[in-house]
């Protein structure tokens, strides 16, 4: 089952809308309070606005995928409390299949307090995990097989790692591509990454995980350490993203190039005058990093939309929206600008889901 849809006919490209995407990870309720500026210790301040809505990385990414016309299913766990009921109702209203959820009669569902600073355009999250946690024994083999039926991509946000590993092993056995989010080092994440076909990382993760001396050499190290990994994307907020894709052929007659030099050369030729997201790529070549090794592949530099300050409201869930758009399965040259545009559109409203666009959103027309 192929993730990249380049060189496909329009009919084949659109057929992804009839397939399913399975997520496994966190869902929560977000309590979002906007403040004029972040409080100092012992301060008492008032919020300027308040919103309560569903959250959690996997929940947000699945919601984004559903609004873009995909058919996401989600494996997670909630309690039979008011928060859990609200989480399920909101996901179902957006078209996310929640039939594989575990609902506990005891405990509490996850929730997060989010403080949105209007002055710095940043957000601070205070998370309370759900209890009891999801365990593999709660997901029957028959439910797992049903969840994977007709699926063209499985996505993990790194939570519920024991259950996620069971799902990943079965997905790998069925040759279903696996996308792993590497936001930060977590228990069990290394085991999940061993099964990853694709990885999307936060800016700090590659160097923290590989202990490589530079950002670019860390990308080389990740592909060398994870032989199943076809590409790694690092999201950089308003700086866009970087993607390193392994060559399908595995060999090249091209001259070997230092990956850091190539990255700097691509950054020099990007057009900073454009406000919409763009993508610049190298040719397929041998990429080396001193002390790390060499791979044959292609480097991509994606830019972010330049959102006018007056329109930027909240960056909560921007990375989740990016992942939801990546699930669309476009070739890199289209995927990176599309994902960046979806994420930027979501930043124009309070909360991770309020501003998530529909597939018919005028801002997405040129990308679809």
CSV table of C-alpha atoms in Angstrom, one decimal:
chain,number,residue,atom,x,y,z
A,1,UNK,CA,0.0,0.0,0.0
A,2,UNK,CA,1.7,3.2,-1.1
A,3,UNK,CA,1.6,6.5,0.8
A,4,UNK,CA,3.0,8.8,-1.8
A,5,UNK,CA,0.6,9.5,-4.6
A,6,UNK,CA,2.8,11.2,-7.1
A,7,UNK,CA,2.6,9.9,-10.6
A,8,UNK,CA,-1.0,8.7,-9.9
A,9,UNK,CA,-4.0,9.5,-12.0
A,10,UNK,CA,-6.6,11.9,-10.5
A,11,UNK,CA,-9.0,9.0,-9.9
A,12,UNK,CA,-6.3,7.2,-7.9
A,13,UNK,CA,-5.5,10.3,-6.0
A,14,UNK,CA,-9.1,11.0,-5.0
A,15,UNK,CA,-9.5,7.3,-4.0
A,16,UNK,CA,-7.7,8.1,-0.7
A,17,UNK,CA,-10.9,9.8,0.3
A,18,UNK,CA,-12.6,6.4,0.3
A,19,UNK,CA,-9.9,4.8,2.5
A,20,UNK,CA,-9.5,4.9,6.3
A,21,UNK,CA,-6.8,6.4,8.6
A,22,UNK,CA,-6.4,4.9,12.1
A,23,UNK,CA,-5.1,7.0,14.9
A,24,UNK,CA,-4.0,5.8,18.3
A,25,UNK,CA,-3.3,8.2,21.1
A,26,UNK,CA,-4.5,11.0,23.4
A,27,UNK,CA,-7.8,12.7,23.6
A,28,UNK,CA,-8.8,15.3,26.2
A,29,UNK,CA,-10.9,18.3,27.0
A,30,UNK,CA,-9.1,21.7,26.7
A,31,UNK,CA,-10.0,24.7,28.9
A,32,UNK,CA,-8.6,27.6,27.0
A,33,UNK,CA,-8.2,31.0,28.7
A,34,UNK,CA,-6.9,33.9,26.8
A,35,UNK,CA,-5.1,36.5,28.9
A,36,UNK,CA,-3.6,39.9,28.0
A,37,UNK,CA,-0.2,38.7,29.2
A,38,UNK,CA,1.1,35.7,31.2
A,39,UNK,CA,0.7,36.2,34.9
A,40,UNK,CA,3.6,36.6,37.4
A,41,UNK,CA,3.7,34.4,40.5
A,42,UNK,CA,0.9,35.3,43.0
A,43,UNK,CA,-0.9,37.5,40.4
A,44,UNK,CA,-4.7,37.5,40.1
A,45,UNK,CA,-5.8,38.3,36.5
A,46,UNK,CA,-8.9,37.9,34.4
A,47,UNK,CA,-9.2,36.1,31.2
A,48,UNK,CA,-10.3,38.0,28.1
A,49,UNK,CA,-12.0,34.9,26.6
A,50,UNK,CA,-12.7,31.3,27.5
A,51,UNK,CA,-13.4,28.3,25.4
A,52,UNK,CA,-14.0,24.6,26.3
A,53,UNK,CA,-13.4,22.1,23.5
A,54,UNK,CA,-11.9,18.7,22.7
A,55,UNK,CA,-8.1,18.4,22.6
A,56,UNK,CA,-5.3,15.8,22.6
A,57,UNK,CA,-2.8,15.3,19.8
A,58,UNK,CA,-4.5,12.3,18.2
A,59,UNK,CA,-8.0,13.7,18.7
A,60,UNK,CA,-7.0,17.0,17.1
A,61,UNK,CA,-5.2,15.4,14.1
A,62,UNK,CA,-8.1,13.0,13.5
A,63,UNK,CA,-10.5,15.9,13.6
A,64,UNK,CA,-8.4,17.8,11.1
A,65,UNK,CA,-8.3,14.8,8.8
A,66,UNK,CA,-12.1,14.4,9.0
A,67,UNK,CA,-12.7,18.0,8.1
A,68,UNK,CA,-10.4,17.6,5.1
A,69,UNK,CA,-12.7,14.8,3.8
A,70,UNK,CA,-10.8,11.8,5.1
A,71,UNK,CA,-12.2,8.9,7.1
A,72,UNK,CA,-10.3,8.7,10.4
A,73,UNK,CA,-10.9,6.1,13.1
A,74,UNK,CA,-9.4,6.5,16.6
A,75,UNK,CA,-8.3,4.2,19.3
A,76,UNK,CA,-8.2,5.8,22.8
A,77,UNK,CA,-9.8,5.8,26.2
A,78,UNK,CA,-12.2,8.0,28.1
A,79,UNK,CA,-14.1,7.7,31.4
A,80,UNK,CA,-17.8,7.7,31.6
A,81,UNK,CA,-17.9,11.2,33.0
A,82,UNK,CA,-19.0,14.5,31.5
A,83,UNK,CA,-15.7,15.2,30.0
A,84,UNK,CA,-15.6,11.8,28.3
A,85,UNK,CA,-19.1,12.1,26.9
A,86,UNK,CA,-18.2,15.5,25.5
A,87,UNK,CA,-15.0,14.2,23.9
A,88,UNK,CA,-16.9,11.5,22.1
A,89,UNK,CA,-19.8,13.7,21.0
A,90,UNK,CA,-17.5,16.3,19.6
A,91,UNK,CA,-15.3,13.8,17.7
A,92,UNK,CA,-18.4,12.0,16.3
A,93,UNK,CA,-19.9,15.4,15.2
A,94,UNK,CA,-16.8,16.0,13.1
A,95,UNK,CA,-17.0,12.6,11.5
A,96,UNK,CA,-14.3,10.7,13.5
A,97,UNK,CA,-15.2,7.0,14.1
A,98,UNK,CA,-15.0,6.5,17.9
A,99,UNK,CA,-16.4,2.9,17.8
A,100,UNK,CA,-13.0,1.6,18.9
A,101,UNK,CA,-12.8,3.7,22.1
A,102,UNK,CA,-12.6,2.1,25.5
A,103,UNK,CA,-15.0,3.8,28.0
A,104,UNK,CA,-14.2,3.2,31.6
A,105,UNK,CA,-16.9,3.3,34.3
A,106,UNK,CA,-14.4,4.6,36.8
A,107,UNK,CA,-11.7,7.3,36.9
A,108,UNK,CA,-11.4,10.5,35.0
A,109,UNK,CA,-11.0,11.6,31.4
A,110,UNK,CA,-7.9,13.7,30.4
A,111,UNK,CA,-8.1,17.4,30.5
A,112,UNK,CA,-5.8,20.3,29.9
A,113,UNK,CA,-5.7,24.0,31.1
A,114,UNK,CA,-4.3,26.1,28.3
A,115,UNK,CA,-3.3,29.7,28.9
A,116,UNK,CA,-3.1,31.7,25.7
A,117,UNK,CA,-0.9,34.9,26.0
A,118,UNK,CA,-2.2,37.5,23.6
A,119,UNK,CA,0.9,39.6,23.9
A,120,UNK,CA,3.5,37.0,23.0
A,121,UNK,CA,1.2,34.8,20.9
A,122,UNK,CA,2.3,31.7,22.9
A,123,UNK,CA,0.4,29.1,24.9
A,124,UNK,CA,1.1,27.2,28.2
A,125,UNK,CA,-0.5,23.8,28.8
A,126,UNK,CA,-1.1,22.2,32.2
A,127,UNK,CA,-2.3,18.6,31.6
A,128,UNK,CA,-4.0,16.1,33.8
A,129,UNK,CA,-3.8,12.6,32.4
A,130,UNK,CA,-6.8,10.3,32.2
A,131,UNK,CA,-7.1,7.4,34.7
A,132,UNK,CA,-7.1,4.5,34.5
A,133,UNK,CA,-4.8,4.4,31.4
A,134,UNK,CA,-5.5,2.4,28.3
A,135,UNK,CA,-3.9,-1.1,28.4
A,136,UNK,CA,-3.4,-3.7,25.6
A,137,UNK,CA,-5.8,-6.2,27.2
A,138,UNK,CA,-8.7,-3.8,26.7
A,139,UNK,CA,-8.3,-3.9,22.9
A,140,UNK,CA,-9.5,-7.3,21.7
A,141,UNK,CA,-7.9,-8.9,18.7
A,142,UNK,CA,-11.2,-8.8,16.8
A,143,UNK,CA,-11.5,-5.0,17.5
A,144,UNK,CA,-7.9,-4.5,16.4
A,145,UNK,CA,-8.5,-6.3,13.1
A,146,UNK,CA,-11.7,-4.4,12.5
A,147,UNK,CA,-10.0,-1.1,13.2
A,148,UNK,CA,-7.2,-1.9,10.7
A,149,UNK,CA,-9.6,-3.1,8.0
A,150,UNK,CA,-9.4,-0.9,4.9
A,151,UNK,CA,-6.8,1.4,6.5
A,152,UNK,CA,-4.1,3.1,4.4
A,153,UNK,CA,-2.2,4.8,7.3
A,154,UNK,CA,-1.8,4.3,11.0
A,155,UNK,CA,-0.8,7.3,13.1
A,156,UNK,CA,0.6,7.3,16.7
A,157,UNK,CA,1.1,10.4,18.9
A,158,UNK,CA,3.3,8.4,21.3
A,159,UNK,CA,0.8,8.1,24.1
A,160,UNK,CA,-0.7,4.8,25.4
A,161,UNK,CA,2.6,3.2,24.3
A,162,UNK,CA,1.9,-0.4,25.3
A,163,UNK,CA,-1.4,-0.5,23.3
A,164,UNK,CA,0.1,1.5,20.5
A,165,UNK,CA,2.9,-1.1,20.1
A,166,UNK,CA,0.4,-3.9,19.8
A,167,UNK,CA,-1.4,-1.9,17.1
A,168,UNK,CA,1.9,-1.1,15.3
A,169,UNK,CA,3.0,-4.7,15.2
A,170,UNK,CA,-0.3,-5.8,13.6
A,171,UNK,CA,-0.2,-2.8,11.2
A,172,UNK,CA,3.4,-3.8,10.2
A,173,UNK,CA,2.3,-7.4,9.7
A,174,UNK,CA,-0.3,-6.1,7.3
A,175,UNK,CA,2.2,-3.8,5.5
A,176,UNK,CA,0.2,-0.7,6.5
A,177,UNK,CA,2.4,2.4,6.6
A,178,UNK,CA,3.0,3.9,10.0
A,179,UNK,CA,3.3,7.5,10.9
A,180,UNK,CA,4.8,8.3,14.4
A,181,UNK,CA,4.8,11.7,16.0
A,182,UNK,CA,8.0,12.4,18.0
A,183,UNK,CA,7.1,15.5,20.0
A,184,UNK,CA,9.5,14.7,22.8
A,185,UNK,CA,11.1,11.6,24.3
A,186,UNK,CA,8.5,9.4,26.0
A,187,UNK,CA,8.4,5.9,27.5
A,188,UNK,CA,8.0,3.4,24.7
A,189,UNK,CA,8.6,5.9,21.8
A,190,UNK,CA,11.8,4.1,20.7
A,191,UNK,CA,9.9,0.9,20.2
A,192,UNK,CA,7.3,2.7,18.1
A,193,UNK,CA,9.9,4.4,16.0
A,194,UNK,CA,11.4,1.0,15.1
A,195,UNK,CA,8.1,0.4,13.2
A,196,UNK,CA,7.8,3.9,11.7
A,197,UNK,CA,7.5,4.4,8.0
A,198,UNK,CA,7.3,8.2,8.5
A,199,UNK,CA,8.1,10.4,11.5
A,200,UNK,CA,7.1,14.0,12.2
A,201,UNK,CA,9.2,15.6,15.0
A,202,UNK,CA,9.3,18.8,17.0
A,203,UNK,CA,12.3,21.1,16.5
A,204,UNK,CA,14.3,19.8,19.4
A,205,UNK,CA,13.6,16.1,19.1
A,206,UNK,CA,16.1,14.9,16.5
A,207,UNK,CA,19.2,16.2,18.3
A,208,UNK,CA,17.9,15.2,21.7
A,209,UNK,CA,17.2,11.6,20.5
A,210,UNK,CA,20.3,11.0,18.4
A,211,UNK,CA,22.8,13.2,20.3
A,212,UNK,CA,24.1,14.4,16.9
A,213,UNK,CA,26.2,17.6,16.9
A,214,UNK,CA,23.8,19.5,14.6
A,215,UNK,CA,20.2,19.6,13.5
A,216,UNK,CA,21.0,18.4,9.9
A,217,UNK,CA,23.3,15.6,11.0
A,218,UNK,CA,20.5,14.4,13.4
A,219,UNK,CA,18.2,13.8,10.4
A,220,UNK,CA,20.9,11.7,8.7
A,221,UNK,CA,21.3,9.8,12.0
A,222,UNK,CA,17.6,9.1,12.3
A,223,UNK,CA,17.4,7.6,8.9
A,224,UNK,CA,20.4,5.5,9.6
A,225,UNK,CA,19.2,4.3,12.9
A,226,UNK,CA,15.7,3.5,11.6
A,227,UNK,CA,16.1,1.5,8.4
A,228,UNK,CA,12.3,1.3,7.8
A,229,UNK,CA,11.9,5.1,7.9
A,230,UNK,CA,11.2,6.6,4.5
A,231,UNK,CA,11.1,10.2,5.6
A,232,UNK,CA,11.4,12.5,8.6
A,233,UNK,CA,9.8,15.9,8.9
A,234,UNK,CA,10.8,18.5,11.5
A,235,UNK,CA,8.2,21.2,12.2
A,236,UNK,CA,9.7,24.6,13.1
A,237,UNK,CA,6.7,26.8,13.7
A,238,UNK,CA,6.8,30.1,11.8
A,239,UNK,CA,10.1,29.0,10.3
A,240,UNK,CA,8.3,26.3,8.4
A,241,UNK,CA,9.7,22.7,8.2
A,242,UNK,CA,12.5,20.5,7.0
A,243,UNK,CA,12.1,17.1,5.5
A,244,UNK,CA,14.7,14.5,4.6
A,245,UNK,CA,13.4,11.6,2.4
A,246,UNK,CA,15.3,8.4,1.8
A,247,UNK,CA,15.9,7.5,-1.9
A,248,UNK,CA,13.7,4.6,-3.0
A,249,UNK,CA,16.5,3.2,-5.2
A,250,UNK,CA,19.1,3.4,-2.4
A,251,UNK,CA,21.9,4.5,-4.7
A,252,UNK,CA,23.0,7.5,-6.7
A,253,UNK,CA,25.9,8.5,-9.0
A,254,UNK,CA,25.6,12.0,-7.8
A,255,UNK,CA,28.5,13.7,-6.0
A,256,UNK,CA,28.4,13.4,-2.2
A,257,UNK,CA,27.3,16.6,-0.4
A,258,UNK,CA,27.5,17.7,3.2
A,259,UNK,CA,23.9,17.8,4.4
A,260,UNK,CA,24.4,21.1,6.4
A,261,UNK,CA,25.9,22.9,3.3
A,262,UNK,CA,23.0,21.7,1.2
A,263,UNK,CA,20.4,22.8,3.8
A,264,UNK,CA,22.0,26.3,4.0
A,265,UNK,CA,22.0,26.6,0.2
A,266,UNK,CA,18.3,25.7,0.0
A,267,UNK,CA,17.5,28.3,2.7
A,268,UNK,CA,19.3,31.0,0.6
A,269,UNK,CA,17.2,30.4,-2.5
A,270,UNK,CA,13.8,30.4,-0.8
A,271,UNK,CA,11.6,33.4,-1.6
A,272,UNK,CA,10.9,35.2,1.6
A,273,UNK,CA,8.6,37.7,-0.2
A,274,UNK,CA,5.9,35.0,-0.6
A,275,UNK,CA,3.2,35.0,2.1
A,276,UNK,CA,1.7,31.6,1.2
A,277,UNK,CA,3.6,28.3,2.1
A,278,UNK,CA,6.1,27.1,-0.5
A,279,UNK,CA,8.5,24.2,-0.8
A,280,UNK,CA,12.1,24.0,-2.2
A,281,UNK,CA,13.8,20.7,-2.8
A,282,UNK,CA,17.2,19.4,-3.7
A,283,UNK,CA,17.9,16.8,-6.3
A,284,UNK,CA,18.4,13.3,-5.2
A,285,UNK,CA,21.9,13.0,-4.0
A,286,UNK,CA,24.3,11.4,-1.5
A,287,UNK,CA,24.1,13.3,1.8
A,288,UNK,CA,26.8,13.0,4.4
A,289,UNK,CA,27.3,14.2,8.0
A,290,UNK,CA,30.7,14.0,9.6
A,291,UNK,CA,30.9,11.3,12.2
A,292,UNK,CA,27.4,10.1,11.4
A,293,UNK,CA,27.4,8.5,7.9
A,294,UNK,CA,25.9,8.9,4.5
A,295,UNK,CA,22.5,8.2,2.9
A,296,UNK,CA,21.1,8.8,-0.6
A,297,UNK,CA,18.0,11.0,-0.5
A,298,UNK,CA,16.4,14.4,-1.1
A,299,UNK,CA,16.1,17.4,1.2
A,300,UNK,CA,13.1,19.7,1.3
A,301,UNK,CA,12.6,23.1,2.9
A,302,UNK,CA,9.0,24.1,3.5
A,303,UNK,CA,8.0,27.6,4.5
A,304,UNK,CA,5.1,28.7,6.7
A,305,UNK,CA,2.4,31.2,5.9
A,306,UNK,CA,3.2,34.7,7.0
A,307,UNK,CA,0.1,35.3,9.1
A,308,UNK,CA,-0.6,39.0,9.8
A,309,UNK,CA,-0.3,39.7,13.5
A,310,UNK,CA,-3.8,41.0,13.6
A,311,UNK,CA,-5.0,37.5,12.4
A,312,UNK,CA,-2.8,35.3,14.6
A,313,UNK,CA,-4.9,34.2,17.6
A,314,UNK,CA,-3.6,30.9,19.0
A,315,UNK,CA,-1.0,28.3,18.0
A,316,UNK,CA,-2.5,25.5,20.1
A,317,UNK,CA,-2.7,22.3,18.1
A,318,UNK,CA,-0.8,23.7,15.0
A,319,UNK,CA,1.4,20.7,14.9
A,320,UNK,CA,-1.6,18.4,15.2
A,321,UNK,CA,-3.2,20.1,12.2
A,322,UNK,CA,0.0,19.7,10.2
A,323,UNK,CA,-0.1,16.0,10.9
A,324,UNK,CA,-3.8,15.7,10.0
A,325,UNK,CA,-3.0,17.3,6.6
A,326,UNK,CA,0.0,15.0,6.1
A,327,UNK,CA,-2.4,12.0,6.4
A,328,UNK,CA,-3.8,13.2,3.0
A,329,UNK,CA,-0.9,11.4,1.3
A,330,UNK,CA,0.4,14.0,-1.1
A,331,UNK,CA,3.9,14.0,-2.7
A,332,UNK,CA,6.3,16.2,-0.6
A,333,UNK,CA,6.3,19.2,-2.9
A,334,UNK,CA,2.5,19.5,-2.4
A,335,UNK,CA,2.3,18.0,1.1
A,336,UNK,CA,4.5,20.4,3.0
A,337,UNK,CA,2.8,23.6,1.7
A,338,UNK,CA,-0.6,22.1,2.1
A,339,UNK,CA,0.1,21.0,5.7
A,340,UNK,CA,1.6,24.4,6.5
A,341,UNK,CA,-1.5,26.2,5.1
A,342,UNK,CA,-3.9,23.9,7.1
A,343,UNK,CA,-1.9,24.6,10.3
A,344,UNK,CA,-1.8,28.3,9.7
A,345,UNK,CA,-5.6,28.5,9.1
A,346,UNK,CA,-6.2,26.8,12.4
A,347,UNK,CA,-4.0,29.5,14.2
A,348,UNK,CA,-6.6,32.2,13.3
A,349,UNK,CA,-9.0,31.0,16.1
A,350,UNK,CA,-8.9,30.1,19.8
A,351,UNK,CA,-8.2,26.4,20.4
A,352,UNK,CA,-6.8,23.5,18.5
A,353,UNK,CA,-10.1,22.8,16.6
A,354,UNK,CA,-12.1,25.9,16.2
A,355,UNK,CA,-10.3,27.2,13.1
A,356,UNK,CA,-9.5,23.8,11.5
A,357,UNK,CA,-10.6,24.2,7.8
A,358,UNK,CA,-12.9,22.1,5.8
A,359,UNK,CA,-11.7,20.7,2.5
A,360,UNK,CA,-13.7,23.4,0.7
A,361,UNK,CA,-12.0,26.3,2.5
A,362,UNK,CA,-11.0,29.0,0.0
A,363,UNK,CA,-7.5,29.0,1.5
A,364,UNK,CA,-7.0,25.4,0.4
A,365,UNK,CA,-8.3,25.6,-3.1
A,366,UNK,CA,-4.9,26.2,-4.7
A,367,UNK,CA,-3.3,23.3,-2.9
A,368,UNK,CA,-6.0,20.8,-3.9
